Amino acid sequence: MLTDRILTLITFVPTGGALVVALLPRRGRVVQVFTLLVTLLTFGLSLHLPVHFDYAHHGFQFVENNAWIASPAIRYHLGVDGLSLWLVLLTTFLGPIGVLVSWRAIQTRTKEFYFFFLLQQTAMIGVFVALDMILYYGFWELSLVPMAILIAMCGPSRGRQAAIKFFLYTFLPSALFLVAVLWLYAKTGTFDFVQLQAALASGSLGLSPAALGWASLAFLVAFAVKVPVFPLHGWLPDVIQEAPTAMAMVVAGKLGLYSIFRFNLGLFPEQSRAIAPLMIALGVIGILYGALLALAQTDMRRLIAYSILGNLSFCILGIFCFALTGLNGAVFQTLNEGITGSALLVLVSFLYERYGTYDMSLYGGVAGRLPMLATLYVITALALTGLPLLNGFVGEFLVLSGSFPVHPDWVGVAALGVILSASYMLWMVQRIFYGQPSSLVLNRVSADLNAREHFTLWPMAILMLAMGVLSPYWIRAIDGAMSGLANPASFTASRAVPAPAMRAAVPAALETEKP
Amino acid sequence: MVPIAYYLVLSAILFSVGVAAFLIKRNIISIFMSIELMLNAVNLTFVAFAHEWRQVNGQIFVFFVMVVAAAEAAVGLAIIIAIFRARNTLNVDQIDLMKL
Amino acid sequence: MTDLHLWILPIIPFAGFLVNGLLGRRAPKPVVTAVALIGSLLPTLWVSNLVVHFGSLTLPHVETYGTWIASGAFHANFSFQLDQLTLVMLCVVTGVGFLIHVYSVGYMAEEEGYWRFFAYMNLFLFFMLTLVLAENFLLMFVGWEGVGLASYLLIGFYYHRDSAANAGKKAFIVNRIGDFGFLIAMFLLIAHFGTLQFASVFNTVAMHPDWQGAGFLTAIALFLVLGAVGKSAQIPLYVWLPDAMEGPTPVSALIHAATMVTAGVYMIARTHVLFDRAPVALAVVAIIGTATAFFAATVGMAQTDIKRVLAYSTVSQLGYMFLACGVAAYSAGIFHLVTHAFFKALLFLAAGSVIHALSGEQDMRVMGGLRKKIPVTFWTMTAAVFAISGVPPLAGFVSKDEILYQAFISPNGGKILWAVGLITAGLTSFYMFRLWYMTFFGESRAALAEEHGAAVHARSDTKLVIEADPHGGHGHGVHESPKVMLWPLIILAILSVIGGWMGWPAGLGGSNWFAHFLSPVVTAVHLNYEQTSVALATGVANLPNQAPAGDKSIEMLLALLSTLVAATGWFVAHYMYYMRPGTADRLAQRMHGLYALIVNKYWVDELYGAVVVAPVLFLARWVLGVLIDRAVIDGGGMAAGYSAQGFGALVTRIQSGNIRSYAGWLALFAALVLAATYFGWIAQFVPR
Amino acid sequence: MNDALRILPEIVLTLAGILVMLVDATMAKTASRKPLGWLAALGALAALAASLWQYSLPPGTAYFDVVRTDAFSVFFHVLIAGIVLAALLITLDSVSDSTEGLGELFALMLFGAVGMMFMTCATELLLIFIGLEVSSISTYIMAGFRRKSAKSPESALKYFLLGSFATAFFLYGIAMIFGATGSTSIDFLATHAAASHMPGLLYVGLAMIVIGLGFKVSAAPFHVWTPDVYEGAPSPVVALMSTGPKVAAFAVLLRIAYGALPFLHGHWIPILWWMAVLSMTIGNLGALRQRSVKRLLAYSSIAHAGYLLVAFTAFSADGIAAASFYAVSYAAMNVGIFAVISHAGGYDDRLTLIEDYRGLSYRSPLLGGVMALFLISLIGIPFTGGFFGKFYVFAAALHSGMVWLTIIGLINSGIAAFYYLRMVATIYARPAETAPVMSIPRPSMPLLIALFLTAAATLVLGIMPQGVLSAAQSAAQTYPSFSQPMPVTAAAPVMNTASR
Amino acid sequence: MHLALFIIFGGLCVAGALNLLFQRHPINCALSLIVVMSSLSVLYLLLGAEFLAAAQVIVYSGAIMVLFTFVIMLLNAGKEDRTHGSKLAYIAGFPGAAILLGLLAYIFLSRQAEFGQARLGEYMVNTGALSQVLFKNLLLPFEVTSVLILIAILGAVALARKEH
């Protein structure tokens, strides 16, 4: 039965593909085509999940739980819930796109590139499906290696430095994270997430609050760096600048945010709430900081990096207000960022393939030359600025509206980011596409999007619209997963008589604790 | 009759002198000799303890140490010859090609 | 209940947008035209169909097509509603919209972006209809942002021109500031009501007389005002509208005169229940409106670019509408919205026709004497000018007079508002007639265009739009526009002449039908708690918005007064620009400071640039970019790295390569280890 | 006869060594000595087989309780045999026919292995001492084998002088213990030492033994010799001496600390605690600025000695198992990486600097990839042996309440990531345009075998560690005072709720 | 008597050791080392280890030191010049050595009573008894030393051989 082993398949088909790639001859486009097929297969398999997912049931599904190592007991425990479901799909969805965007960009060392690319796929999927702390940690760390190597391999100017910077930024905190995990193990005797959750929730361990606080902090820092959260984002611009597009697409956001959802909120509810004020402040600062710095960039990639920082900070804000709507919005925004940010990076890389620079000051008047590319670019930019009926708006709106009752002041400030994001995005569009064609654009005659590029971009564009219009299809699953993490009363009906909708909702929000 | 402790102290003195000699000598051969001195000191300790415990093992240990020392001497002197051929010096202070 | 399929209204233009947008580039021009016209005509027909059946409907009529966003407690639907207010707006949007589409067929005929233009126009219709049909704040916000997007695209239609691109960007961003207010208002609504549906929110508010003037309602209302101010180009966010004239003239007519910019007014009227409970917010609206009306009118007096004059006049007229809303005379505001849609659209289209005739010339100083050359344009324009100047019995007179009257009788500070409004009326008629005279009378100055052209180019504030000349060569064969452009002019002219009748005030023996029609929707709740709440609850309209008795005479008087003022404005203009053409310049010389102030639009753009834009960029580029990001955050990482390497250097210092040193090292530590072990020292130094 | 079986691997190795010498003597002066290498490899293989076979022996002692074969000693026998086998193959690959003294080199490797094996199975301090000397002296010699270069003899000299210096301490330590108890038998110590009327001597003796062994495992602060010696010695020899003698010495340390003097843990845990901290920190910090590959790996081996010492401080069966497991994984990845280096750099170090390895993966994807694998394992990335090694070590330590040690250790592994990753990045970076194209000979069969063995071991230890782990755990069971494994799940209130 | 002998030869040991420490010519060092070893053999006798005493003279003074002097001659090593390559040797090493001596002396002397006394001739180990243990209980180590010696030969040959 497929359902019993589906997660293993989804996770390790790319690995198998990688091994085959290592053996393939370096001839023509053999490697590319094969990798594309593998990623498409993975995506197809992953579609099995939403189809057979039981949206009524909030626990983990498609669970696989086998013994791996006897003592200390480490289990091969996989499973997805409404949260990881979509993240897995996002990852597999970006797989083929990553191949297509690298099609021309990666000319040398293709075998190595696609080998590590597929390895990265496995690592990321594994992070989302692993339910044993050590197994999770395994995938988490593993996800660093191909990334770092590819950055070092493909970085145009300072690849090595960027790779090392990225690796250290993530690896150092995760060492402390491992300490915390081991400590929990010493106290509870299990690495299994579900059992850990139960044990910690039961509160029967008699662990000192201080110790728990430190443990949760170790978790949080490790994840916050990966997101990244405001002061810890030092690696992001360099990496986005140096990494190959296929990697830059996936380097930020989902992994760290997922981990915060799953582990910080799942294992340390009290501690997370204790540190919430700080995180909210950082989130809001991050929103404005990212937007303002994006305003100041002239390099497209760096601009995108900072805009990513801003958009992800929305998620942080939504998470740490612990309002159900805000949490849903945060997850949704995570998906948005994955899709829209990737789309923007892809578009930029297509520009780079044509004009060979990321420096906006050299561009101008491209719209006349590449109308299709310009159109898709504008659509993506609008999605990022949160135009209604596109996905970005739903995420931002849910986050802000959900969090507003909890922290009106902070959220009010955060909403200013809406103005700033529009500013830098439109300015970027104008500098690249509008005005008279620059000398660069005049001298390099280049055709508009070809078939491959259309195939790369349209799925994302369509998804942006679909998620903007049909959000409930995604949120119904997310809602189930988040309802356990949110505060019971998700908004304060301070003065008004609750509308009927609210009365109905309060019990729904109250029914928490789904193991 | 002499307290065993005296023997032990004597061996300790010899050992420490050996250590000091190791530190102070520049000629590799002399340094090697000071190692031999340290080994002898240890031997004395063994014999003394063997006497204390009326245990023959201690003395046998010394016997083995002598064998080992002989072997070491052979090898060590070979090494010294080798390095003299390579560097044409026996001054240990000049044999610091590899550092940091 | 009967299903009206309201969704058809927006979907058709959207379909048109998709077809033209995706296939238009390759499609032949007639096909594009057909698609575009169908995309705007069918909704119009559907609306007329609605009008026919309107009587038989139970209002408000709500249709829901599905959930858009649902999360935990909160959910928002795709749901449209139809009531009197919506109907009025629908008529304006579809009617005027269609006419302008028709006009554009002629006007844009030679543009290479023809298909693009009409795709955007249909997109605009889609969003505008969504806006007016929306049944909850969130869906309204969709339209709200959407029309902003369409206006961004259309203003930047000539994207290769930097000025156009800048204008578009400016419009979108300034609008975003307003949208920010709208968003916050929505968050507050969710926080306090848990829903964004109009009905439930308004009912809840209407049921609570005790909330009269409540803080949170005031906050909500004020944030909504911010939104409205942004969209309707009121002080302080009006700056984008004059620049928006970079767009093709039909765009200015449709979006920046008739429909989109009035969305703010519509929104206030739609949510008036909140405002009625928040007098402070109302007062703010009234003051902003009045101030804007006057301010913009003064600027309008000195502009020489024909479209800019109209732009400032639009801002000023919107100010009137705000004033009306501010004094809780929503029906008056909407009424002026309608009439203004007629004559201002007409003005723009006519101006477009003039520009068209002069093959792209927009500067009034090089116009003149066109009366004979383009008669149709002249006469239609004349109708519009008279209408806007408030010459009875034209539409403008009626609606503006209603507003002034309502302001006058409104309890708090009404008299001042009325006074300013009255003066503004005078200024309005002055600058409109100024435009009229400079364009159509006197001897033709077109010959001067050559040597003047250079000057115009040199001038920074007036932008010389070179739109494609329908008749090829750039010669000065001044010519009347083609039929397809003239018919819309004529129809609109008729409307602006007779449009006033549907709201002819009772004071002047009319039966203010319009107010009665709207009253079920827009009657202010604070006038009379019990009845209104009942009214709103039952949805039965039994409250004509009647003024206190015995005001007939006052209304008469005021009407007379305003007519007089209008006449004065006309006369002054007549004197300065017809009888003694030189007068204006001399006047300008005389009071130079004032003139400079006005002609430079009070340097508001420059002010914003210096106070807002520059500091933000400085902050971003230097304070954050260099100081924080480079120095602190990157620097921190660097410092850590280097310090570690420093320790590394320290460690390797031991590695001197000298055997004796090594031996010394070993001996020392051996001794220490021995001593430590023997005396058990380090046992204490092991942190567990 | 039964006794002989208990030292079968040693016998096999000795005979193989002698055979190599004899054949060497009979061969023509000019003839290639490579076949001798294959012969020696066969011998090592036989020894490996013999060691594995020893698992079928019932635990027991031989030769009047001088040696004991049990799960513990056999575990290390197997490990050492494997190391020597790999080292021989690496040597075969990197040397040329003209390399002088090959016959002696192969023989020395085998004899050295004999010493190491005796170290691990001896229960008599005398034999341990002899074994230590055998392994040490053979290593001294091999370190100086590249006589033509200026560095090799120097490294031999340094190693020899300092090694003997440390040996003297070790010996003195034994003397002290003998003085305190009147015996040098581990078993006797385990049973009677606690009753010694002169504990002071025991403390000092223990300390001196720790010093001596600390030197052999290159644990700070007794690590000073390591970088210089590694730099000068031939790479294949370093592959052996950075693993074999260390592993054996750690085994001895386990025997003495856990087996002979467990009741003194109050005294030796603090020493080892500090040695662990110093080794990890000094090793990693020292490696940060290294430009020479072999010195960098020397510092890294110091750091790894530190990680391994962490396991000792756990003072539990888990600790023993963790240490044993770590020894295996460390040996696998270290031998592996030296296999790559000695192939790329050759017997006479053509490539010394890290920068020389820039773009290695362009020249030879296989070597580059494998080297990256080993480096990643050294970092401790999951699904490689390095990770589970660290994991078990720190889990054991933390379970015994060594929170700070664990934190320090894992932060250290974070620092270590820097220089390992810099190496990886260098391998995968584009080769500098200016740099001359490095000439990498195509890998020979023995190298491929060695790489396969080590890489496979590294991966298996990372993905399916259960087998080796249980072997290590059963090795830990052989220690009477820890025969009951500390039930890891003791403090677990939720274990009854089976995971769904 | 015993004490006298101990003092004499112990003093000789120390004197020889110190001489080794201060002499700068390797030959002198070698000679003083020989003095130390010979007098040690006397002390062994005092402690009743007759075989060791003999072996000490034969193996050490006889074989090993001859080898040393041989090498010294071979490399005609002259008077060593006191170069100053290492400060650490002095600032770290000598304190180390001093601590070492002090600590050990303290331990031994403070527990002096427990070590008991050495009486002359009270405990003599004749070679037979020694060989009993050596060739029975400690047979294996004895055999292993053969490997050790083999290695030594190998190494000496390999390292000292003339390269061609």
PDB file of N, CA, C and O in Angstrom, chain D residues 216-233:
ATOM      1  N   LYS D 216      50.779   9.979  24.280  1.00  0.00           N
ATOM      2  CA  LYS D 216      50.624   9.082  23.130  1.00  0.00           C
ATOM      3  C   LYS D 216      49.365   9.433  22.342  1.00  0.00           C
ATOM      4  O   LYS D 216      49.352   9.353  21.122  1.00  0.00           O
ATOM      5  N   VAL D 217      48.282   9.809  23.047  1.00  0.00           N
ATOM      6  CA  VAL D 217      47.049  10.127  22.310  1.00  0.00           C
ATOM      7  C   VAL D 217      47.038  11.597  21.901  1.00  0.00           C
ATOM      8  O   VAL D 217      46.032  12.079  21.402  1.00  0.00           O
ATOM      9  N   SER D 218      48.159  12.279  22.139  1.00  0.00           N
ATOM     10  CA  SER D 218      48.280  13.699  21.794  1.00  0.00           C
ATOM     11  C   SER D 218      47.095  14.495  22.326  1.00  0.00           C
ATOM     12  O   SER D 218      46.367  15.133  21.590  1.00  0.00           O
ATOM     13  N   ALA D 219      46.921  14.375  23.644  1.00  0.00           N
ATOM     14  CA  ALA D 219      45.895  15.188  24.294  1.00  0.00           C
ATOM     15  C   ALA D 219      46.592  16.376  24.946  1.00  0.00           C
ATOM     16  O   ALA D 219      47.660  16.221  25.538  1.00  0.00           O
ATOM     17  N   ALA D 220      45.976  17.570  24.768  1.00  0.00           N
ATOM     18  CA  ALA D 220      46.576  18.749  25.400  1.00  0.00           C
ATOM     19  C   ALA D 220      46.566  18.550  26.912  1.00  0.00           C
ATOM     20  O   ALA D 220      45.673  17.892  27.430  1.00  0.00           O
ATOM     21  N   PRO D 221      47.505  19.064  27.651  1.00  0.00           N
ATOM     22  CA  PRO D 221      48.642  19.876  27.204  1.00  0.00           C
ATOM     23  C   PRO D 221      49.867  19.056  26.797  1.00  0.00           C
ATOM     24  O   PRO D 221      50.954  19.609  26.763  1.00  0.00           O
ATOM     25  N   PHE D 222      49.682  17.807  26.485  1.00  0.00           N
ATOM     26  CA  PHE D 222      50.837  16.973  26.112  1.00  0.00           C
ATOM     27  C   PHE D 222      50.838  16.721  24.615  1.00  0.00           C
ATOM     28  O   PHE D 222      51.253  15.666  24.144  1.00  0.00           O
ATOM     29  N   HIS D 223      50.336  17.689  23.872  1.00  0.00           N
ATOM     30  CA  HIS D 223      50.083  17.503  22.439  1.00  0.00           C
ATOM     31  C   HIS D 223      51.185  18.104  21.580  1.00  0.00           C
ATOM     32  O   HIS D 223      51.188  17.930  20.375  1.00  0.00           O
ATOM     33  N   VAL D 224      52.131  18.827  22.240  1.00  0.00           N
ATOM     34  CA  VAL D 224      53.005  19.729  21.482  1.00  0.00           C
ATOM     35  C   VAL D 224      53.710  19.064  20.309  1.00  0.00           C
ATOM     36  O   VAL D 224      53.977  19.704  19.300  1.00  0.00           O
ATOM     37  N   TRP D 225      53.991  17.775  20.442  1.00  0.00           N
ATOM     38  CA  TRP D 225      54.784  17.134  19.390  1.00  0.00           C
ATOM     39  C   TRP D 225      53.972  16.939  18.117  1.00  0.00           C
ATOM     40  O   TRP D 225      54.502  16.906  17.018  1.00  0.00           O
ATOM     41  N   THR D 226      52.652  16.822  18.276  1.00  0.00           N
ATOM     42  CA  THR D 226      51.838  16.284  17.175  1.00  0.00           C
ATOM     43  C   THR D 226      52.014  17.011  15.842  1.00  0.00           C
ATOM     44  O   THR D 226      52.379  16.371  14.848  1.00  0.00           O
ATOM     45  N   PRO D 227      51.790  18.341  15.791  1.00  0.00           N
ATOM     46  CA  PRO D 227      51.832  18.963  14.455  1.00  0.00           C
ATOM     47  C   PRO D 227      53.153  18.759  13.758  1.00  0.00           C
ATOM     48  O   PRO D 227      53.192  18.375  12.578  1.00  0.00           O
ATOM     49  N   ASP D 228      54.236  18.959  14.482  1.00  0.00           N
ATOM     50  CA  ASP D 228      55.538  18.839  13.828  1.00  0.00           C
ATOM     51  C   ASP D 228      55.741  17.435  13.279  1.00  0.00           C
ATOM     52  O   ASP D 228      56.160  17.244  12.134  1.00  0.00           O
ATOM     53  N   VAL D 229      55.413  16.452  14.096  1.00  0.00           N
ATOM     54  CA  VAL D 229      55.668  15.086  13.658  1.00  0.00           C
ATOM     55  C   VAL D 229      54.813  14.738  12.455  1.00  0.00           C
ATOM     56  O   VAL D 229      55.288  14.206  11.460  1.00  0.00           O
ATOM     57  N   TYR D 230      53.529  15.107  12.510  1.00  0.00           N
ATOM     58  CA  TYR D 230      52.649  14.774  11.379  1.00  0.00           C
ATOM     59  C   TYR D 230      53.152  15.450  10.122  1.00  0.00           C
ATOM     60  O   TYR D 230      53.157  14.871   9.045  1.00  0.00           O
ATOM     61  N   GLU D 231      53.630  16.694  10.293  1.00  0.00           N
ATOM     62  CA  GLU D 231      54.039  17.419   9.094  1.00  0.00           C
ATOM     63  C   GLU D 231      55.211  16.730   8.424  1.00  0.00           C
ATOM     64  O   GLU D 231      55.260  16.617   7.202  1.00  0.00           O
ATOM     65  N   GLY D 232      56.120  16.232   9.243  1.00  0.00           N
ATOM     66  CA  GLY D 232      57.340  15.692   8.646  1.00  0.00           C
ATOM     67  C   GLY D 232      57.204  14.269   8.171  1.00  0.00           C
ATOM     68  O   GLY D 232      57.831  13.875   7.191  1.00  0.00           O
ATOM     69  N   ALA D 233      56.375  13.496   8.829  1.00  0.00           N
ATOM     70  CA  ALA D 233      56.320  12.071   8.514  1.00  0.00           C
ATOM     71  C   ALA D 233      55.638  11.868   7.168  1.00  0.00           C
ATOM     72  O   ALA D 233      54.852  12.689   6.729  1.00  0.00           O
TER      73      ALA D 233
END
